[in-house]
PDB file of C-alpha atoms in Angstrom:
ATOM      1  CA  UNK U   1      46.163   3.183  71.129  1.00 56.00           C
ATOM      2  CA  UNK U   2      44.308   1.634  67.968  1.00 58.00           C
ATOM      3  CA  UNK U   3      43.258  -1.731  68.630  1.00 56.00           C
ATOM      4  CA  UNK U   4      42.050  -4.381  65.678  1.00 54.00           C
ATOM      5  CA  UNK U   5      39.021  -4.481  63.873  1.00 56.00           C
ATOM      6  CA  UNK U   6      39.572  -7.995  62.182  1.00 63.00           C
ATOM      7  CA  UNK U   7      38.469 -11.010  63.627  1.00 80.00           C
ATOM      8  CA  UNK U   8      41.136 -13.119  67.032  1.00 85.00           C
ATOM      9  CA  UNK U   9      42.014 -16.285  67.165  1.00 91.00           C
ATOM     10  CA  UNK U  10      41.125 -17.579  71.073  1.00 94.00           C
ATOM     11  CA  UNK U  11      43.282 -19.627  72.523  1.00 95.00           C
ATOM     12  CA  UNK U  12      42.809 -20.989  76.386  1.00 95.00           C
ATOM     13  CA  UNK U  13      45.762 -21.813  78.837  1.00 95.00           C
ATOM     14  CA  UNK U  14      45.401 -24.095  81.558  1.00 94.00           C
ATOM     15  CA  UNK U  15      47.935 -25.485  83.899  1.00 92.00           C
ATOM     16  CA  UNK U  16      48.907 -29.538  84.021  1.00 91.00           C
ATOM     17  CA  UNK U  17      49.224 -30.633  87.111  1.00 89.00           C
ATOM     18  CA  UNK U  18      47.534 -27.958  90.309  1.00 86.00           C
ATOM     19  CA  UNK U  19      50.074 -24.947  91.371  1.00 83.00           C
ATOM     20  CA  UNK U  20      52.521 -26.160  88.258  1.00 87.00           C
ATOM     21  CA  UNK U  21      53.940 -22.779  86.533  1.00 90.00           C
ATOM     22  CA  UNK U  22      53.584 -25.997  83.100  1.00 92.00           C
ATOM     23  CA  UNK U  23      50.844 -25.432  81.044  1.00 93.00           C
ATOM     24  CA  UNK U  24      48.250 -26.371  78.176  1.00 94.00           C
ATOM     25  CA  UNK U  25      47.479 -24.174  75.005  1.00 95.00           C
ATOM     26  CA  UNK U  26      43.761 -25.287  73.396  1.00 94.00           C
ATOM     27  CA  UNK U  27      42.092 -23.109  70.531  1.00 92.00           C
ATOM     28  CA  UNK U  28      38.904 -21.931  71.121  1.00 92.00           C
ATOM     29  CA  UNK U  29      37.675 -20.305  73.944  1.00 91.00           C
ATOM     30  CA  UNK U  30      37.190 -22.851  77.253  1.00 91.00           C
ATOM     31  CA  UNK U  31      35.739 -22.730  80.407  1.00 87.00           C
ATOM     32  CA  UNK U  32      36.921 -26.578  81.532  1.00 89.00           C
ATOM     33  CA  UNK U  33      39.931 -28.505  79.869  1.00 89.00           C
ATOM     34  CA  UNK U  34      38.850 -29.621  76.893  1.00 90.00           C
ATOM     35  CA  UNK U  35      41.151 -32.413  77.601  1.00 90.00           C
ATOM     36  CA  UNK U  36      39.419 -34.059  80.742  1.00 89.00           C
ATOM     37  CA  UNK U  37      35.503 -33.308  79.163  1.00 87.00           C
ATOM     38  CA  UNK U  38      35.808 -34.665  76.221  1.00 87.00           C
ATOM     39  CA  UNK U  39      39.199 -35.871  75.273  1.00 87.00           C
ATOM     40  CA  UNK U  40      40.193 -32.719  72.905  1.00 89.00           C
ATOM     41  CA  UNK U  41      44.606 -32.952  72.932  1.00 88.00           C
ATOM     42  CA  UNK U  42      46.246 -29.437  73.355  1.00 92.00           C
ATOM     43  CA  UNK U  43      47.929 -26.875  70.814  1.00 92.00           C
ATOM     44  CA  UNK U  44      50.715 -26.521  72.796  1.00 94.00           C
ATOM     45  CA  UNK U  45      52.491 -27.710  76.180  1.00 94.00           C
ATOM     46  CA  UNK U  46      54.259 -25.086  77.786  1.00 94.00           C
ATOM     47  CA  UNK U  47      57.076 -25.826  80.032  1.00 92.00           C
ATOM     48  CA  UNK U  48      58.872 -23.661  82.279  1.00 88.00           C
ATOM     49  CA  UNK U  49      62.242 -25.047  84.174  1.00 82.00           C
ATOM     50  CA  UNK U  50      63.776 -23.037  86.775  1.00 75.00           C
ATOM     51  CA  UNK U  51      65.809 -20.448  83.728  1.00 80.00           C
ATOM     52  CA  UNK U  52      64.014 -21.564  80.506  1.00 84.00           C
ATOM     53  CA  UNK U  53      60.727 -22.216  78.678  1.00 88.00           C
ATOM     54  CA  UNK U  54      59.507 -24.713  75.680  1.00 94.00           C
ATOM     55  CA  UNK U  55      57.047 -24.671  73.764  1.00 93.00           C
ATOM     56  CA  UNK U  56      55.948 -27.547  72.157  1.00 94.00           C
ATOM     57  CA  UNK U  57      53.209 -28.413  69.528  1.00 92.00           C
ATOM     58  CA  UNK U  58      52.026 -31.893  68.734  1.00 83.00           C
ATOM     59  CA  UNK U  59      52.652 -33.213  65.684  1.00 83.00           C
ATOM     60  CA  UNK U  60      52.047 -37.139  63.858  1.00 83.00           C
ATOM     61  CA  UNK U  61      55.307 -38.118  65.030  1.00 83.00           C
ATOM     62  CA  UNK U  62      55.067 -37.348  68.224  1.00 86.00           C
ATOM     63  CA  UNK U  63      56.048 -33.609  70.346  1.00 89.00           C
ATOM     64  CA  UNK U  64      57.974 -30.753  67.842  1.00 91.00           C
ATOM     65  CA  UNK U  65      60.034 -27.807  70.272  1.00 92.00           C
ATOM     66  CA  UNK U  66      58.195 -24.408  68.399  1.00 93.00           C
ATOM     67  CA  UNK U  67      59.561 -21.921  70.390  1.00 94.00           C
ATOM     68  CA  UNK U  68      62.860 -22.424  72.871  1.00 93.00           C
ATOM     69  CA  UNK U  69      64.125 -19.430  75.751  1.00 90.00           C
ATOM     70  CA  UNK U  70      66.842 -19.061  78.407  1.00 85.00           C
ATOM     71  CA  UNK U  71      66.390 -16.125  80.782  1.00 83.00           C
ATOM     72  CA  UNK U  72      69.145 -14.572  81.414  1.00 82.00           C
ATOM     73  CA  UNK U  73      70.500 -11.959  84.168  1.00 73.00           C
ATOM     74  CA  UNK U  74      70.684 -11.932  87.513  1.00 69.00           C
ATOM     75  CA  UNK U  75      66.962 -11.084  87.613  1.00 73.00           C
ATOM     76  CA  UNK U  76      65.895 -12.876  84.831  1.00 73.00           C
ATOM     77  CA  UNK U  77      64.678  -9.743  83.129  1.00 80.00           C
ATOM     78  CA  UNK U  78      66.394 -10.365  79.509  1.00 84.00           C
ATOM     79  CA  UNK U  79      65.759 -13.716  77.126  1.00 87.00           C
ATOM     80  CA  UNK U  80      67.165 -15.374  74.362  1.00 87.00           C
ATOM     81  CA  UNK U  81      64.062 -16.867  71.975  1.00 91.00           C
ATOM     82  CA  UNK U  82      64.344 -19.194  69.282  1.00 91.00           C
ATOM     83  CA  UNK U  83      61.377 -20.496  66.572  1.00 90.00           C
ATOM     84  CA  UNK U  84      62.507 -23.027  63.780  1.00 87.00           C
ATOM     85  CA  UNK U  85      63.592 -19.879  61.240  1.00 88.00           C
ATOM     86  CA  UNK U  86      64.632 -16.778  63.339  1.00 88.00           C
ATOM     87  CA  UNK U  87      65.741 -15.584  66.845  1.00 88.00           C
ATOM     88  CA  UNK U  88      63.751 -13.034  69.164  1.00 87.00           C
ATOM     89  CA  UNK U  89      65.272 -11.184  72.377  1.00 85.00           C
ATOM     90  CA  UNK U  90      62.578 -10.230  75.004  1.00 86.00           C
ATOM     91  CA  UNK U  91      63.426  -8.025  78.170  1.00 82.00           C
ATOM     92  CA  UNK U  92      61.551  -6.376  80.725  1.00 82.00           C
ATOM     93  CA  UNK U  93      59.538  -3.599  80.562  1.00 77.00           C
ATOM     94  CA  UNK U  94      61.715  -1.741  82.896  1.00 71.00           C
ATOM     95  CA  UNK U  95      63.603  -2.887  86.446  1.00 60.00           C
ATOM     96  CA  UNK U  96      60.101  -3.718  87.964  1.00 57.00           C
ATOM     97  CA  UNK U  97      58.140  -4.481  85.397  1.00 62.00           C
ATOM     98  CA  UNK U  98      55.926  -7.523  85.267  1.00 71.00           C
ATOM     99  CA  UNK U  99      55.368  -6.697  81.469  1.00 81.00           C
ATOM    100  CA  UNK U 100      57.936  -8.399  78.276  1.00 86.00           C
ATOM    101  CA  UNK U 101      59.239  -6.205  75.121  1.00 89.00           C
ATOM    102  CA  UNK U 102      60.472  -8.695  72.135  1.00 90.00           C
ATOM    103  CA  UNK U 103      61.524  -8.343  68.610  1.00 91.00           C
ATOM    104  CA  UNK U 104      60.202 -10.124  66.240  1.00 88.00           C
ATOM    105  CA  UNK U 105      61.240 -10.133  62.722  1.00 86.00           C
ATOM    106  CA  UNK U 106      62.689  -6.367  63.081  1.00 85.00           C
ATOM    107  CA  UNK U 107      59.045  -4.860  64.472  1.00 90.00           C
ATOM    108  CA  UNK U 108      59.044  -3.932  68.771  1.00 92.00           C
ATOM    109  CA  UNK U 109      56.227  -5.787  71.010  1.00 94.00           C
ATOM    110  CA  UNK U 110      55.015  -4.666  74.556  1.00 94.00           C
ATOM    111  CA  UNK U 111      53.052  -7.285  77.151  1.00 93.00           C
ATOM    112  CA  UNK U 112      51.792  -4.161  78.945  1.00 91.00           C
ATOM    113  CA  UNK U 113      50.489  -5.661  82.699  1.00 88.00           C
ATOM    114  CA  UNK U 114      48.279  -3.520  84.959  1.00 80.00           C
ATOM    115  CA  UNK U 115      48.354  -4.815  88.419  1.00 75.00           C
ATOM    116  CA  UNK U 116      44.883  -3.481  88.405  1.00 79.00           C
ATOM    117  CA  UNK U 117      43.437  -5.063  85.998  1.00 82.00           C
ATOM    118  CA  UNK U 118      43.706  -8.576  84.929  1.00 87.00           C
ATOM    119  CA  UNK U 119      43.466  -7.939  80.438  1.00 91.00           C
ATOM    120  CA  UNK U 120      46.844  -7.818  79.735  1.00 92.00           C
ATOM    121  CA  UNK U 121      47.511  -6.018  75.952  1.00 94.00           C
ATOM    122  CA  UNK U 122      50.363  -6.880  73.836  1.00 94.00           C
ATOM    123  CA  UNK U 123      50.920  -4.236  71.329  1.00 93.00           C
ATOM    124  CA  UNK U 124      53.430  -3.777  67.717  1.00 92.00           C
ATOM    125  CA  UNK U 125      55.366  -0.808  68.737  1.00 91.00           C
ATOM    126  CA  UNK U 126      55.938   0.473  65.195  1.00 88.00           C
ATOM    127  CA  UNK U 127      52.010   0.550  64.573  1.00 86.00           C
ATOM    128  CA  UNK U 128      50.608   1.707  67.092  1.00 88.00           C
ATOM    129  CA  UNK U 129      48.386  -1.061  67.373  1.00 88.00           C
ATOM    130  CA  UNK U 130      47.074  -3.691  69.468  1.00 91.00           C
ATOM    131  CA  UNK U 131      47.340  -6.872  68.380  1.00 92.00           C
ATOM    132  CA  UNK U 132      47.101  -9.586  70.897  1.00 94.00           C
ATOM    133  CA  UNK U 133      44.908  -9.204  74.514  1.00 94.00           C
ATOM    134  CA  UNK U 134      44.579 -11.940  77.812  1.00 95.00           C
ATOM    135  CA  UNK U 135      42.763 -11.753  79.550  1.00 95.00           C
ATOM    136  CA  UNK U 136      43.631 -14.024  83.225  1.00 91.00           C
ATOM    137  CA  UNK U 137      41.530 -16.219  85.378  1.00 89.00           C
ATOM    138  CA  UNK U 138      41.173 -15.446  89.011  1.00 74.00           C
ATOM    139  CA  UNK U 139      38.785 -17.549  90.555  1.00 67.00           C
ATOM    140  CA  UNK U 140      39.373 -21.533  89.052  1.00 71.00           C
ATOM    141  CA  UNK U 141      42.096 -23.592  89.856  1.00 74.00           C
ATOM    142  CA  UNK U 142      43.003 -24.356  86.456  1.00 88.00           C
ATOM    143  CA  UNK U 143      42.428 -22.512  84.120  1.00 91.00           C
ATOM    144  CA  UNK U 144      44.850 -19.548  83.294  1.00 93.00           C
ATOM    145  CA  UNK U 145      42.985 -17.315  81.020  1.00 94.00           C
ATOM    146  CA  UNK U 146      42.063 -16.392  77.740  1.00 95.00           C
ATOM    147  CA  UNK U 147      44.357 -14.540  74.576  1.00 96.00           C
ATOM    148  CA  UNK U 148      42.951 -13.227  71.550  1.00 95.00           C
ATOM    149  CA  UNK U 149      45.127 -12.914  68.886  1.00 94.00           C
ATOM    150  CA  UNK U 150      44.000  -9.952  66.570  1.00 91.00           C
ATOM    151  CA  UNK U 151      44.526 -11.241  62.250  1.00 85.00           C
ATOM    152  CA  UNK U 152      46.541  -8.847  60.721  1.00 77.00           C
ATOM    153  CA  UNK U 153      45.832  -5.594  60.861  1.00 67.00           C
ATOM    154  CA  UNK U 154      46.728  -4.370  57.345  1.00 68.00           C
ATOM    155  CA  UNK U 155      45.757  -7.543  55.510  1.00 66.00           C
ATOM    156  CA  UNK U 156      42.407  -8.322  57.375  1.00 66.00           C
ATOM    157  CA  UNK U 157      44.491 -12.550  57.302  1.00 69.00           C
ATOM    158  CA  UNK U 158      45.477 -14.499  59.936  1.00 70.00           C
ATOM    159  CA  UNK U 159      49.349 -13.899  60.952  1.00 82.00           C
ATOM    160  CA  UNK U 160      51.399 -16.815  60.487  1.00 87.00           C
ATOM    161  CA  UNK U 161      51.985 -19.753  62.760  1.00 89.00           C
ATOM    162  CA  UNK U 162      55.517 -18.731  63.992  1.00 91.00           C
ATOM    163  CA  UNK U 163      54.428 -15.792  65.331  1.00 91.00           C
ATOM    164  CA  UNK U 164      51.158 -16.630  66.845  1.00 92.00           C
ATOM    165  CA  UNK U 165      53.613 -19.778  68.920  1.00 93.00           C
ATOM    166  CA  UNK U 166      56.096 -16.628  69.505  1.00 93.00           C
ATOM    167  CA  UNK U 167      52.810 -14.731  71.226  1.00 94.00           C
ATOM    168  CA  UNK U 168      51.486 -17.825  72.998  1.00 95.00           C
ATOM    169  CA  UNK U 169      54.854 -18.683  74.213  1.00 93.00           C
ATOM    170  CA  UNK U 170      55.516 -14.401  75.491  1.00 92.00           C
ATOM    171  CA  UNK U 171      52.193 -14.891  76.913  1.00 93.00           C
ATOM    172  CA  UNK U 172      53.386 -17.474  79.021  1.00 91.00           C
ATOM    173  CA  UNK U 173      56.320 -15.829  80.173  1.00 88.00           C
ATOM    174  CA  UNK U 174      54.150 -12.874  81.008  1.00 88.00           C
ATOM    175  CA  UNK U 175      52.282 -14.942  82.730  1.00 88.00           C
ATOM    176  CA  UNK U 176      55.168 -16.993  85.165  1.00 86.00           C
ATOM    177  CA  UNK U 177      56.450 -13.004  85.859  1.00 83.00           C
ATOM    178  CA  UNK U 178      53.566 -12.022  87.529  1.00 83.00           C
ATOM    179  CA  UNK U 179      52.954 -15.125  89.802  1.00 84.00           C
ATOM    180  CA  UNK U 180      56.203 -15.331  90.468  1.00 79.00           C
ATOM    181  CA  UNK U 181      56.312 -11.591  91.221  1.00 76.00           C
ATOM    182  CA  UNK U 182      53.087 -12.588  93.187  1.00 77.00           C
ATOM    183  CA  UNK U 183      54.298 -15.651  95.251  1.00 76.00           C
ATOM    184  CA  UNK U 184      57.275 -13.277  96.272  1.00 75.00           C
ATOM    185  CA  UNK U 185      55.205 -10.691  97.342  1.00 73.00           C
ATOM    186  CA  UNK U 186      52.770 -13.564  99.963  1.00 75.00           C
ATOM    187  CA  UNK U 187      55.928 -14.428 101.480  1.00 69.00           C
TER     188      UNK U 187
END
């Protein structure tokens, strides 16, 4: 699998509260929550409900939903995702998978999750190129991890903001699925 040689935009995920599924996302790489450290506001808020997720972005008039989605089916193995301009469908990679695959603008993208690694990859299935990777934090209570999204593999330009929001959103879906699996394994 080829990895893009272009630069990447980095996003750091934190929990809103200890042990919460809800998250906040900051631009750049941070070891501590920049909102608490120096008042830097997050660029995204992610709310996780029983069967739904919502990605909100801070706008001048307040918070605005950028991506919304709901888990479907008894096993919550499918989801329909809505952005401002499009719909995307998502499904788990297979029955007991912790990864997700989604289709956006007729391209298929797959989150691969290894139980043996804290690094997950998002691959453009059609082009066979890694689009993003997520490095999960394991020893930090509030930090979830760091997401790196590569610029377009053909042009080297940053990808469109709607697709970035969808990648951030599906990354949180994968994180949520993994946490639910881990909690079930402990109980």
